[in-house]
């Protein structure tokens, strides 16, 4: 308690000094976080934001990172301190701690996994630094972050499951390529899909994480093909396109035709996934929109300006069959 009290005390003193500096207009250079989030950016001041990204595990992630960097640009009034945690939850929490120590004005997180966030979010709160979540969610109490902008992962899983339940009316064996273990999308996409296929003719043979990567999807699919044989598997449910694209490689290497001998339903609708759908190697894709940067930047400015913000903002997704993918491909932004 003593340590925290002192750090708060020290922080308050620094903020008071920096605030004086900011308001006297002598805040010429970039803040480098000296004022610890008290200047709110409303004084036309540079807002220093620490962004803790999951890593670079998928095509979706690259599009999301690009969207965030474009939104949190210098011309938009930001100084972005970017960290990609290489899909390592401990490293991501360490990155958030370093943002707190730097005294950034606000912190944005795309949390790799849902659990384990309570302590560091409490530390950010004690330091007076608001946290905005983008993309994935956490199980920590929502008074530990200002707002979340993301997607309805359970609905994405449900849409994929509804397609599969309608498509397969004969007894069907399915294998599942799960996303990162403990992540909100992996948990919720499984729940939504399983609820949608309850009572259908689909049997889940196996389910294993491919960690949202192409290599992961390929390796796990190779294992399933070894274990069950091509003829025993009718359907693959991949929690993202990158794992579906890895599974396509494994199915072709086993001499079977993806999208024909073994059908595939996936989530994301990134360019490479949509191309595979247009080529008939994937059969259905539910979109998961990665372009969250603009909304996240809007939330950071509103929170620092002291405005009330919605706790949750869900971005719309759509779904694509082969014809819709062919039509949508030319205009896809990601
Ligand atoms: C979903 C996002 C997931 C994508 C994957 O919003 O968190 O992480 O579905 C990405 O492609 O790796
Ligand atoms: Zn300032």
CSV table of N, CA and C in Angstrom, one decimal, residues 163-328:
chain,number,residue,atom,x,y,z
A,163,UNK,N,-24.5,-21.7,-40.8
A,163,UNK,CA,-24.3,-22.1,-42.2
A,163,UNK,C,-24.0,-23.6,-42.3
A,164,UNK,N,-23.1,-24.0,-41.3
A,164,UNK,CA,-22.7,-25.5,-41.3
A,164,UNK,C,-23.9,-26.3,-41.1
A,165,UNK,N,-24.8,-26.0,-40.1
A,165,UNK,CA,-26.0,-26.8,-39.8
A,165,UNK,C,-26.9,-26.9,-41.0
A,166,UNK,N,-27.0,-25.8,-41.8
A,166,UNK,CA,-27.9,-25.8,-42.9
A,166,UNK,C,-27.3,-26.6,-44.1
A,167,UNK,N,-25.9,-26.5,-44.2
A,167,UNK,CA,-25.2,-27.1,-45.3
A,167,UNK,C,-25.1,-28.6,-45.2
A,168,UNK,N,-25.0,-29.1,-44.0
A,168,UNK,CA,-24.7,-30.5,-43.8
A,168,UNK,C,-25.9,-31.2,-43.1
A,169,UNK,N,-26.7,-31.9,-43.9
A,169,UNK,CA,-27.9,-32.6,-43.4
A,169,UNK,C,-27.7,-34.1,-43.2
A,170,UNK,N,-26.6,-34.6,-43.8
A,170,UNK,CA,-26.2,-36.0,-43.6
A,170,UNK,C,-25.2,-36.1,-42.5
A,171,UNK,N,-25.0,-37.2,-41.8
A,171,UNK,CA,-24.0,-37.4,-40.8
A,171,UNK,C,-22.7,-36.8,-41.2
A,172,UNK,N,-22.1,-35.9,-40.5
A,172,UNK,CA,-20.9,-35.1,-40.9
A,172,UNK,C,-19.9,-35.1,-39.8
A,173,UNK,N,-18.6,-35.5,-40.1
A,173,UNK,CA,-17.5,-35.4,-39.1
A,173,UNK,C,-16.8,-34.1,-39.3
A,174,UNK,N,-16.6,-33.4,-38.2
A,174,UNK,CA,-15.9,-32.0,-38.2
A,174,UNK,C,-14.7,-32.0,-37.3
A,175,UNK,N,-13.7,-31.3,-37.8
A,175,UNK,CA,-12.5,-31.0,-36.9
A,175,UNK,C,-12.5,-29.5,-36.8
A,176,UNK,N,-12.0,-29.0,-35.6
A,176,UNK,CA,-11.9,-27.6,-35.3
A,176,UNK,C,-10.5,-27.1,-35.1
A,177,UNK,N,-10.1,-26.0,-35.8
A,177,UNK,CA,-8.8,-25.3,-35.6
A,177,UNK,C,-9.1,-24.1,-34.7
A,178,UNK,N,-8.8,-24.2,-33.4
A,178,UNK,CA,-9.2,-23.2,-32.5
A,178,UNK,C,-8.1,-22.0,-32.5
A,179,UNK,N,-8.6,-20.9,-32.1
A,179,UNK,CA,-7.7,-19.7,-32.0
A,179,UNK,C,-6.8,-19.9,-30.8
A,180,UNK,N,-6.1,-18.8,-30.4
A,180,UNK,CA,-5.2,-18.8,-29.3
A,180,UNK,C,-5.9,-19.2,-28.0
A,181,UNK,N,-5.4,-20.2,-27.3
A,181,UNK,CA,-6.1,-20.7,-26.1
A,181,UNK,C,-6.2,-19.6,-25.0
A,182,UNK,N,-7.5,-19.4,-24.5
A,182,UNK,CA,-7.7,-18.4,-23.5
A,182,UNK,C,-8.1,-17.0,-24.1
A,183,UNK,N,-8.1,-16.9,-25.4
A,183,UNK,CA,-8.4,-15.6,-26.0
A,183,UNK,C,-10.0,-15.5,-26.1
A,184,UNK,N,-10.5,-14.3,-26.1
A,184,UNK,CA,-11.9,-14.1,-26.2
A,184,UNK,C,-12.4,-14.7,-27.5
A,185,UNK,N,-11.8,-14.4,-28.7
A,185,UNK,CA,-12.3,-14.9,-29.9
A,185,UNK,C,-12.4,-16.4,-30.0
A,186,UNK,N,-11.3,-17.1,-29.4
A,186,UNK,CA,-11.4,-18.6,-29.4
A,186,UNK,C,-12.5,-19.1,-28.5
A,187,UNK,N,-12.6,-18.5,-27.4
A,187,UNK,CA,-13.7,-19.0,-26.4
A,187,UNK,C,-15.1,-18.7,-27.0
A,188,UNK,N,-15.3,-17.5,-27.5
A,188,UNK,CA,-16.7,-17.1,-27.9
A,188,UNK,C,-17.0,-17.7,-29.3
A,189,UNK,N,-16.0,-17.9,-30.2
A,189,UNK,CA,-16.4,-18.5,-31.5
A,189,UNK,C,-16.7,-19.9,-31.3
A,190,UNK,N,-16.1,-20.6,-30.3
A,190,UNK,CA,-16.5,-22.0,-30.0
A,190,UNK,C,-17.9,-22.0,-29.5
A,191,UNK,N,-18.2,-21.2,-28.5
A,191,UNK,CA,-19.5,-21.2,-27.9
A,191,UNK,C,-20.6,-20.9,-28.9
A,192,UNK,N,-20.4,-19.9,-29.7
A,192,UNK,CA,-21.5,-19.5,-30.7
A,192,UNK,C,-21.7,-20.6,-31.7
A,193,UNK,N,-20.6,-21.2,-32.2
A,193,UNK,CA,-20.7,-22.3,-33.2
A,193,UNK,C,-21.4,-23.5,-32.6
A,194,UNK,N,-20.9,-23.9,-31.4
A,194,UNK,CA,-21.5,-25.2,-30.8
A,194,UNK,C,-23.0,-25.0,-30.5
A,195,UNK,N,-23.4,-23.8,-30.1
A,195,UNK,CA,-24.8,-23.6,-29.8
A,195,UNK,C,-25.6,-23.7,-31.2
A,196,UNK,N,-25.0,-23.2,-32.2
A,196,UNK,CA,-25.7,-23.2,-33.5
A,196,UNK,C,-25.8,-24.6,-34.1
A,197,UNK,N,-24.9,-25.5,-33.8
A,197,UNK,CA,-25.0,-26.9,-34.5
A,197,UNK,C,-25.6,-27.9,-33.5
A,198,UNK,N,-26.0,-27.4,-32.3
A,198,UNK,CA,-26.6,-28.4,-31.4
A,198,UNK,C,-27.8,-29.0,-32.1
A,199,UNK,N,-27.9,-30.4,-32.0
A,199,UNK,CA,-29.0,-31.1,-32.6
A,199,UNK,C,-28.9,-31.3,-34.1
A,200,UNK,N,-27.8,-30.8,-34.7
A,200,UNK,CA,-27.6,-31.0,-36.2
A,200,UNK,C,-27.0,-32.4,-36.4
A,201,UNK,N,-26.6,-32.7,-37.7
A,201,UNK,CA,-26.0,-34.0,-38.0
A,201,UNK,C,-24.5,-33.9,-38.0
A,202,UNK,N,-24.0,-32.8,-37.3
A,202,UNK,CA,-22.5,-32.6,-37.3
A,202,UNK,C,-21.9,-33.1,-36.0
A,203,UNK,N,-20.9,-34.0,-36.2
A,203,UNK,CA,-20.2,-34.5,-35.0
A,203,UNK,C,-18.8,-33.9,-34.9
A,204,UNK,N,-18.4,-33.4,-33.8
A,204,UNK,CA,-17.1,-32.8,-33.6
A,204,UNK,C,-16.1,-34.0,-33.3
A,205,UNK,N,-15.2,-34.3,-34.3
A,205,UNK,CA,-14.3,-35.4,-34.0
A,205,UNK,C,-13.1,-34.9,-33.1
A,206,UNK,N,-12.7,-33.7,-33.3
A,206,UNK,CA,-11.5,-33.2,-32.6
A,206,UNK,C,-11.4,-31.7,-32.7
A,207,UNK,N,-10.7,-31.1,-31.7
A,207,UNK,CA,-10.6,-29.6,-31.7
A,207,UNK,C,-9.3,-29.3,-31.0
A,208,UNK,N,-8.4,-28.4,-31.7
A,208,UNK,CA,-7.1,-28.1,-31.2
A,208,UNK,C,-6.7,-26.7,-31.6
A,209,UNK,N,-5.9,-26.1,-30.8
A,209,UNK,CA,-5.5,-24.7,-31.1
A,209,UNK,C,-4.4,-24.7,-32.2
A,210,UNK,N,-4.5,-23.8,-33.1
A,210,UNK,CA,-3.5,-23.5,-34.1
A,210,UNK,C,-3.0,-22.1,-33.9
A,211,UNK,N,-3.4,-21.5,-32.8
A,211,UNK,CA,-2.8,-20.2,-32.3
A,211,UNK,C,-3.0,-19.1,-33.4
A,212,UNK,N,-4.1,-19.2,-34.2
A,212,UNK,CA,-4.4,-18.2,-35.2
A,212,UNK,C,-3.4,-18.0,-36.3
A,213,UNK,N,-2.4,-18.9,-36.4
A,213,UNK,CA,-1.3,-18.7,-37.4
A,213,UNK,C,-1.5,-19.8,-38.5
A,214,UNK,N,-1.0,-19.5,-39.7
A,214,UNK,CA,-1.0,-20.4,-40.9
A,214,UNK,C,-0.3,-21.7,-40.5
A,215,UNK,N,0.9,-21.5,-40.0
A,215,UNK,CA,1.7,-22.7,-39.6
A,215,UNK,C,1.0,-23.6,-38.6
A,216,UNK,N,0.3,-22.9,-37.6
A,216,UNK,CA,-0.4,-23.6,-36.6
A,216,UNK,C,-1.5,-24.4,-37.2
A,217,UNK,N,-2.3,-23.7,-38.1
A,217,UNK,CA,-3.4,-24.4,-38.8
A,217,UNK,C,-2.9,-25.6,-39.6
A,218,UNK,N,-1.8,-25.4,-40.3
A,218,UNK,CA,-1.3,-26.5,-41.2
A,218,UNK,C,-0.8,-27.7,-40.3
A,219,UNK,N,-0.1,-27.4,-39.3
A,219,UNK,CA,0.4,-28.5,-38.4
A,219,UNK,C,-0.7,-29.3,-37.8
A,220,UNK,N,-1.7,-28.6,-37.2
A,220,UNK,CA,-2.8,-29.3,-36.6
A,220,UNK,C,-3.6,-30.1,-37.6
A,221,UNK,N,-3.8,-29.5,-38.8
A,221,UNK,CA,-4.6,-30.2,-39.8
A,221,UNK,C,-3.8,-31.5,-40.3
A,222,UNK,N,-2.5,-31.4,-40.4
A,222,UNK,CA,-1.7,-32.5,-40.7
A,222,UNK,C,-1.9,-33.6,-39.7
A,223,UNK,N,-2.0,-33.2,-38.4
A,223,UNK,CA,-2.2,-34.2,-37.4
A,223,UNK,C,-3.6,-34.9,-37.5
A,224,UNK,N,-4.6,-34.0,-37.7
A,224,UNK,CA,-5.9,-34.6,-37.9
A,224,UNK,C,-6.0,-35.6,-39.1
A,225,UNK,N,-5.4,-35.2,-40.2
A,225,UNK,CA,-5.4,-36.1,-41.4
A,225,UNK,C,-4.7,-37.4,-41.1
A,226,UNK,N,-3.6,-37.3,-40.3
A,226,UNK,CA,-2.9,-38.5,-39.9
A,226,UNK,C,-3.8,-39.4,-39.1
A,227,UNK,N,-4.4,-38.8,-38.1
A,227,UNK,CA,-5.2,-39.5,-37.1
A,227,UNK,C,-6.5,-40.1,-37.7
A,228,UNK,N,-7.2,-39.3,-38.5
A,228,UNK,CA,-8.5,-39.8,-39.0
A,228,UNK,C,-8.5,-40.2,-40.5
A,229,UNK,N,-7.6,-39.7,-41.2
A,229,UNK,CA,-7.6,-40.0,-42.7
A,229,UNK,C,-8.5,-39.1,-43.4
A,230,UNK,N,-8.2,-38.8,-44.7
A,230,UNK,CA,-9.0,-37.8,-45.5
A,230,UNK,C,-10.5,-38.2,-45.5
A,231,UNK,N,-10.8,-39.4,-45.7
A,231,UNK,CA,-12.2,-39.8,-45.9
A,231,UNK,C,-13.0,-39.7,-44.6
A,232,UNK,N,-12.4,-39.6,-43.5
A,232,UNK,CA,-13.2,-39.5,-42.2
A,232,UNK,C,-13.6,-38.1,-41.9
A,233,UNK,N,-12.9,-37.1,-42.6
A,233,UNK,CA,-13.2,-35.7,-42.2
A,233,UNK,C,-14.0,-35.0,-43.3
A,234,UNK,N,-15.1,-34.5,-43.0
A,234,UNK,CA,-16.0,-33.8,-44.0
A,234,UNK,C,-15.9,-32.3,-43.9
A,235,UNK,N,-15.6,-31.8,-42.7
A,235,UNK,CA,-15.7,-30.3,-42.5
A,235,UNK,C,-14.6,-29.8,-41.6
A,236,UNK,N,-14.0,-28.7,-41.9
A,236,UNK,CA,-13.1,-28.0,-41.0
A,236,UNK,C,-13.7,-26.7,-40.6
A,237,UNK,N,-13.8,-26.4,-39.3
A,237,UNK,CA,-14.2,-25.1,-38.8
A,237,UNK,C,-12.9,-24.4,-38.2
A,238,UNK,N,-12.5,-23.4,-38.9
A,238,UNK,CA,-11.3,-22.7,-38.5
A,238,UNK,C,-11.7,-21.4,-37.9
A,239,UNK,N,-11.1,-21.1,-36.7
A,239,UNK,CA,-11.5,-19.8,-36.0
A,239,UNK,C,-10.9,-18.6,-36.7
A,240,UNK,N,-10.0,-18.7,-37.7
A,240,UNK,CA,-9.6,-17.6,-38.5
A,240,UNK,C,-9.1,-18.1,-39.9
A,241,UNK,N,-9.0,-17.2,-40.8
A,241,UNK,CA,-8.6,-17.5,-42.2
A,241,UNK,C,-7.2,-18.0,-42.3
A,242,UNK,N,-6.3,-17.5,-41.5
A,242,UNK,CA,-4.9,-17.9,-41.6
A,242,UNK,C,-4.8,-19.4,-41.3
A,243,UNK,N,-5.5,-19.9,-40.3
A,243,UNK,CA,-5.4,-21.3,-40.0
A,243,UNK,C,-6.1,-22.1,-41.1
A,244,UNK,N,-7.2,-21.5,-41.7
A,244,UNK,CA,-7.9,-22.2,-42.8
A,244,UNK,C,-6.9,-22.4,-44.0
A,245,UNK,N,-6.1,-21.3,-44.2
A,245,UNK,CA,-5.2,-21.3,-45.3
A,245,UNK,C,-4.1,-22.4,-45.1
A,246,UNK,N,-3.7,-22.5,-43.8
A,246,UNK,CA,-2.7,-23.6,-43.5
A,246,UNK,C,-3.3,-25.0,-43.7
A,247,UNK,N,-4.6,-25.1,-43.3
A,247,UNK,CA,-5.3,-26.4,-43.5
A,247,UNK,C,-5.4,-26.8,-45.0
A,248,UNK,N,-5.6,-25.7,-45.8
A,248,UNK,CA,-5.7,-26.0,-47.3
A,248,UNK,C,-4.4,-26.6,-47.7
A,249,UNK,N,-3.3,-26.1,-47.3
A,249,UNK,CA,-2.0,-26.7,-47.7
A,249,UNK,C,-1.9,-28.1,-47.3
A,250,UNK,N,-2.3,-28.4,-46.0
A,250,UNK,CA,-2.2,-29.8,-45.5
A,250,UNK,C,-3.1,-30.7,-46.3
A,251,UNK,N,-4.4,-30.3,-46.6
A,251,UNK,CA,-5.3,-31.1,-47.3
A,251,UNK,C,-4.8,-31.4,-48.7
A,252,UNK,N,-4.3,-30.4,-49.4
A,252,UNK,CA,-3.7,-30.6,-50.8
A,252,UNK,C,-2.5,-31.5,-50.7
A,253,UNK,N,-1.7,-31.4,-49.7
A,253,UNK,CA,-0.5,-32.3,-49.6
A,253,UNK,C,-1.0,-33.7,-49.4
A,254,UNK,N,-2.2,-33.9,-48.8
A,254,UNK,CA,-2.7,-35.3,-48.6
A,254,UNK,C,-3.4,-35.8,-49.8
A,255,UNK,N,-3.4,-35.0,-50.9
A,255,UNK,CA,-4.0,-35.4,-52.2
A,255,UNK,C,-5.5,-35.2,-52.2
A,256,UNK,N,-6.1,-34.4,-51.3
A,256,UNK,CA,-7.5,-34.2,-51.3
A,256,UNK,C,-7.8,-32.8,-51.8
A,257,UNK,N,-9.1,-32.5,-52.1
A,257,UNK,CA,-9.4,-31.2,-52.7
A,257,UNK,C,-10.1,-30.3,-51.6
A,258,UNK,N,-9.5,-29.3,-51.0
A,258,UNK,CA,-10.1,-28.5,-50.0
A,258,UNK,C,-11.3,-27.7,-50.7
A,259,UNK,N,-12.4,-27.7,-49.9
A,259,UNK,CA,-13.6,-27.0,-50.4
A,259,UNK,C,-14.5,-28.0,-51.2
A,260,UNK,N,-14.0,-29.2,-51.5
A,260,UNK,CA,-14.8,-30.2,-52.2
A,260,UNK,C,-14.8,-31.5,-51.3
A,261,UNK,N,-13.6,-32.2,-51.2
A,261,UNK,CA,-13.6,-33.4,-50.4
A,261,UNK,C,-13.7,-33.1,-48.9
A,262,UNK,N,-13.1,-32.0,-48.5
A,262,UNK,CA,-13.2,-31.5,-47.1
A,262,UNK,C,-13.6,-30.0,-47.2
A,263,UNK,N,-14.8,-29.7,-46.7
A,263,UNK,CA,-15.3,-28.3,-46.8
A,263,UNK,C,-14.7,-27.5,-45.6
A,264,UNK,N,-14.6,-26.2,-45.8
A,264,UNK,CA,-14.0,-25.4,-44.8
A,264,UNK,C,-14.9,-24.1,-44.5
A,265,UNK,N,-15.2,-23.9,-43.3
A,265,UNK,CA,-15.8,-22.6,-42.9
A,265,UNK,C,-14.9,-21.9,-42.0
A,266,UNK,N,-14.8,-20.6,-42.2
A,266,UNK,CA,-13.7,-19.8,-41.5
A,266,UNK,C,-14.3,-18.4,-41.1
A,267,UNK,N,-13.4,-17.7,-40.3
A,267,UNK,CA,-13.8,-16.3,-39.8
A,267,UNK,C,-12.7,-15.4,-40.1
A,268,UNK,N,-12.9,-14.2,-40.4
A,268,UNK,CA,-12.1,-13.0,-40.7
A,268,UNK,C,-12.5,-12.3,-42.0
A,269,UNK,N,-12.4,-13.0,-43.1
A,269,UNK,CA,-12.6,-12.4,-44.4
A,269,UNK,C,-11.5,-11.4,-44.8
A,270,UNK,N,-10.2,-11.8,-44.5
A,270,UNK,CA,-9.1,-11.1,-45.0
A,270,UNK,C,-8.9,-11.4,-46.4
A,271,UNK,N,-8.1,-10.6,-47.1
A,271,UNK,CA,-8.0,-10.8,-48.6
A,271,UNK,C,-7.6,-12.2,-49.0
A,272,UNK,N,-6.6,-12.8,-48.4
A,272,UNK,CA,-6.2,-14.1,-48.8
A,272,UNK,C,-7.3,-15.2,-48.5
A,273,UNK,N,-8.0,-15.0,-47.5
A,273,UNK,CA,-9.1,-15.9,-47.2
A,273,UNK,C,-10.2,-15.7,-48.2
A,274,UNK,N,-10.5,-14.5,-48.6
A,274,UNK,CA,-11.6,-14.2,-49.6
A,274,UNK,C,-11.2,-14.8,-51.0
A,275,UNK,N,-9.9,-14.7,-51.3
A,275,UNK,CA,-9.4,-15.3,-52.5
A,275,UNK,C,-9.6,-16.8,-52.6
A,276,UNK,N,-9.3,-17.4,-51.4
A,276,UNK,CA,-9.5,-18.9,-51.4
A,276,UNK,C,-10.9,-19.2,-51.5
A,277,UNK,N,-11.8,-18.4,-50.9
A,277,UNK,CA,-13.3,-18.6,-51.0
A,277,UNK,C,-13.7,-18.4,-52.5
A,278,UNK,N,-13.2,-17.4,-53.1
A,278,UNK,CA,-13.6,-17.2,-54.6
A,278,UNK,C,-13.0,-18.3,-55.4
A,279,UNK,N,-11.9,-18.9,-55.0
A,279,UNK,CA,-11.3,-20.1,-55.7
A,279,UNK,C,-12.0,-21.4,-55.3
A,280,UNK,N,-13.0,-21.4,-54.4
A,280,UNK,CA,-13.7,-22.6,-54.0
A,280,UNK,C,-12.9,-23.5,-53.1
A,281,UNK,N,-11.8,-23.0,-52.5
A,281,UNK,CA,-11.1,-23.8,-51.5
A,281,UNK,C,-11.6,-23.7,-50.1
A,282,UNK,N,-12.3,-22.6,-49.8
A,282,UNK,CA,-13.0,-22.4,-48.6
A,282,UNK,C,-14.5,-22.2,-49.0
A,283,UNK,N,-15.4,-22.6,-48.2
A,283,UNK,CA,-16.8,-22.6,-48.6
A,283,UNK,C,-17.7,-21.5,-48.0
A,284,UNK,N,-17.3,-20.9,-46.9
A,284,UNK,CA,-18.0,-19.8,-46.3
A,284,UNK,C,-17.1,-19.1,-45.3
A,285,UNK,N,-17.2,-17.7,-45.3
A,285,UNK,CA,-16.4,-17.0,-44.3
A,285,UNK,C,-17.3,-15.9,-43.7
A,286,UNK,N,-17.2,-15.8,-42.3
A,286,UNK,CA,-17.8,-14.8,-41.6
A,286,UNK,C,-16.8,-13.7,-41.3
A,287,UNK,N,-17.1,-12.5,-41.6
A,287,UNK,CA,-16.2,-11.4,-41.5
A,287,UNK,C,-15.9,-11.0,-40.0
A,288,UNK,N,-14.7,-10.5,-39.8
A,288,UNK,CA,-14.4,-9.9,-38.5
A,288,UNK,C,-13.6,-8.6,-38.8
A,289,UNK,N,-14.2,-7.5,-38.6
A,289,UNK,CA,-13.7,-6.2,-39.1
A,289,UNK,C,-12.5,-5.7,-38.3
A,290,UNK,N,-11.3,-5.6,-38.9
A,290,UNK,CA,-10.1,-5.2,-38.2
A,290,UNK,C,-9.9,-3.7,-38.1
A,291,UNK,N,-10.7,-2.9,-38.9
A,291,UNK,CA,-10.5,-1.5,-39.0
A,291,UNK,C,-11.1,-0.8,-37.8
A,292,UNK,N,-10.4,-0.9,-36.6
A,292,UNK,CA,-10.9,-0.4,-35.4
A,292,UNK,C,-10.2,0.9,-34.9
A,293,UNK,N,-9.2,1.3,-35.7
A,293,UNK,CA,-8.3,2.4,-35.2
A,293,UNK,C,-9.0,3.7,-35.0
A,294,UNK,N,-9.9,4.1,-36.0
A,294,UNK,CA,-10.5,5.4,-35.9
A,294,UNK,C,-11.4,5.5,-34.7
A,295,UNK,N,-12.1,4.4,-34.4
A,295,UNK,CA,-13.0,4.5,-33.2
A,295,UNK,C,-12.2,4.5,-31.9
A,296,UNK,N,-11.1,3.7,-31.9
A,296,UNK,CA,-10.2,3.7,-30.7
A,296,UNK,C,-9.6,5.1,-30.5
A,297,UNK,N,-9.2,5.8,-31.5
A,297,UNK,CA,-8.6,7.1,-31.3
A,297,UNK,C,-9.7,8.1,-30.9
A,298,UNK,N,-10.9,8.0,-31.4
A,298,UNK,CA,-12.0,8.8,-30.9
A,298,UNK,C,-12.3,8.6,-29.5
A,299,UNK,N,-12.2,7.4,-29.0
A,299,UNK,CA,-12.5,7.0,-27.6
A,299,UNK,C,-11.4,7.6,-26.7
A,300,UNK,N,-10.1,7.5,-27.2
A,300,UNK,CA,-9.0,8.0,-26.3
A,300,UNK,C,-9.2,9.5,-26.1
A,301,UNK,N,-9.5,10.3,-27.2
A,301,UNK,CA,-9.7,11.7,-27.1
A,301,UNK,C,-10.8,12.1,-26.2
A,302,UNK,N,-11.9,11.3,-26.4
A,302,UNK,CA,-13.1,11.6,-25.6
A,302,UNK,C,-12.9,11.4,-24.1
A,303,UNK,N,-12.2,10.3,-23.8
A,303,UNK,CA,-12.0,9.9,-22.4
A,303,UNK,C,-11.0,10.9,-21.8
A,304,UNK,N,-10.0,11.3,-22.5
A,304,UNK,CA,-9.0,12.3,-22.0
A,304,UNK,C,-9.7,13.7,-21.8
A,305,UNK,N,-10.7,14.0,-22.7
A,305,UNK,CA,-11.4,15.3,-22.6
A,305,UNK,C,-12.4,15.2,-21.4
A,306,UNK,N,-12.6,14.0,-20.8
A,306,UNK,CA,-13.5,13.9,-19.7
A,306,UNK,C,-14.9,13.7,-20.1
A,307,UNK,N,-15.1,13.4,-21.4
A,307,UNK,CA,-16.5,13.1,-21.9
A,307,UNK,C,-17.0,11.7,-21.5
A,308,UNK,N,-18.3,11.5,-21.4
A,308,UNK,CA,-18.8,10.2,-21.1
A,308,UNK,C,-18.7,9.4,-22.4
A,309,UNK,N,-18.3,8.1,-22.3
A,309,UNK,CA,-18.2,7.3,-23.5
A,309,UNK,C,-19.0,6.0,-23.2
A,310,UNK,N,-19.5,5.3,-24.2
A,310,UNK,CA,-20.1,4.0,-24.1
A,310,UNK,C,-19.0,3.0,-23.6
A,311,UNK,N,-19.4,2.1,-22.8
A,311,UNK,CA,-18.5,1.1,-22.3
A,311,UNK,C,-18.1,0.1,-23.4
A,312,UNK,N,-19.0,-0.1,-24.3
A,312,UNK,CA,-18.8,-1.1,-25.4
A,312,UNK,C,-19.2,-0.6,-26.7
A,313,UNK,N,-18.4,-0.7,-27.7
A,313,UNK,CA,-18.9,-0.4,-29.1
A,313,UNK,C,-18.6,-1.6,-29.9
A,314,UNK,N,-19.7,-2.2,-30.5
A,314,UNK,CA,-19.5,-3.4,-31.4
A,314,UNK,C,-19.5,-2.9,-32.8
A,315,UNK,N,-18.5,-3.4,-33.6
A,315,UNK,CA,-18.4,-3.1,-35.0
A,315,UNK,C,-19.1,-4.2,-35.8
A,316,UNK,N,-19.9,-3.8,-36.8
A,316,UNK,CA,-20.7,-4.7,-37.6
A,316,UNK,C,-19.8,-5.7,-38.4
A,317,UNK,N,-20.2,-6.9,-38.5
A,317,UNK,CA,-19.6,-7.9,-39.4
A,317,UNK,C,-20.6,-8.4,-40.5
A,318,UNK,N,-20.1,-8.9,-41.6
A,318,UNK,CA,-21.0,-9.5,-42.6
A,318,UNK,C,-20.5,-10.9,-42.8
A,319,UNK,N,-21.2,-11.7,-43.7
A,319,UNK,CA,-20.7,-13.0,-44.1
A,319,UNK,C,-20.7,-13.2,-45.6
A,320,UNK,N,-19.9,-14.1,-46.1
A,320,UNK,CA,-19.7,-14.3,-47.5
A,320,UNK,C,-19.7,-15.7,-48.0
A,321,UNK,N,-20.5,-16.0,-49.0
A,321,UNK,CA,-20.3,-17.3,-49.8
A,321,UNK,C,-19.5,-17.0,-51.0
A,322,UNK,N,-19.3,-18.0,-51.9
A,322,UNK,CA,-18.3,-17.8,-53.0
A,322,UNK,C,-18.7,-16.6,-53.9
A,323,UNK,N,-19.9,-16.5,-54.2
A,323,UNK,CA,-20.4,-15.5,-55.2
A,323,UNK,C,-20.2,-14.1,-54.5
A,324,UNK,N,-20.5,-14.0,-53.2
A,324,UNK,CA,-20.4,-12.7,-52.5
A,324,UNK,C,-18.9,-12.3,-52.4
A,325,UNK,N,-18.0,-13.3,-52.3
A,325,UNK,CA,-16.6,-13.0,-52.2
A,325,UNK,C,-16.0,-12.5,-53.5
A,326,UNK,N,-16.5,-13.2,-54.6
A,326,UNK,CA,-16.0,-12.7,-55.9
A,326,UNK,C,-16.4,-11.3,-56.1
A,327,UNK,N,-17.6,-11.0,-55.7
A,327,UNK,CA,-18.2,-9.6,-55.9
A,327,UNK,C,-17.4,-8.6,-55.0
A,328,UNK,N,-17.1,-9.0,-53.8
A,328,UNK,CA,-16.5,-8.0,-52.8
A,328,UNK,C,-15.0,-7.8,-53.0
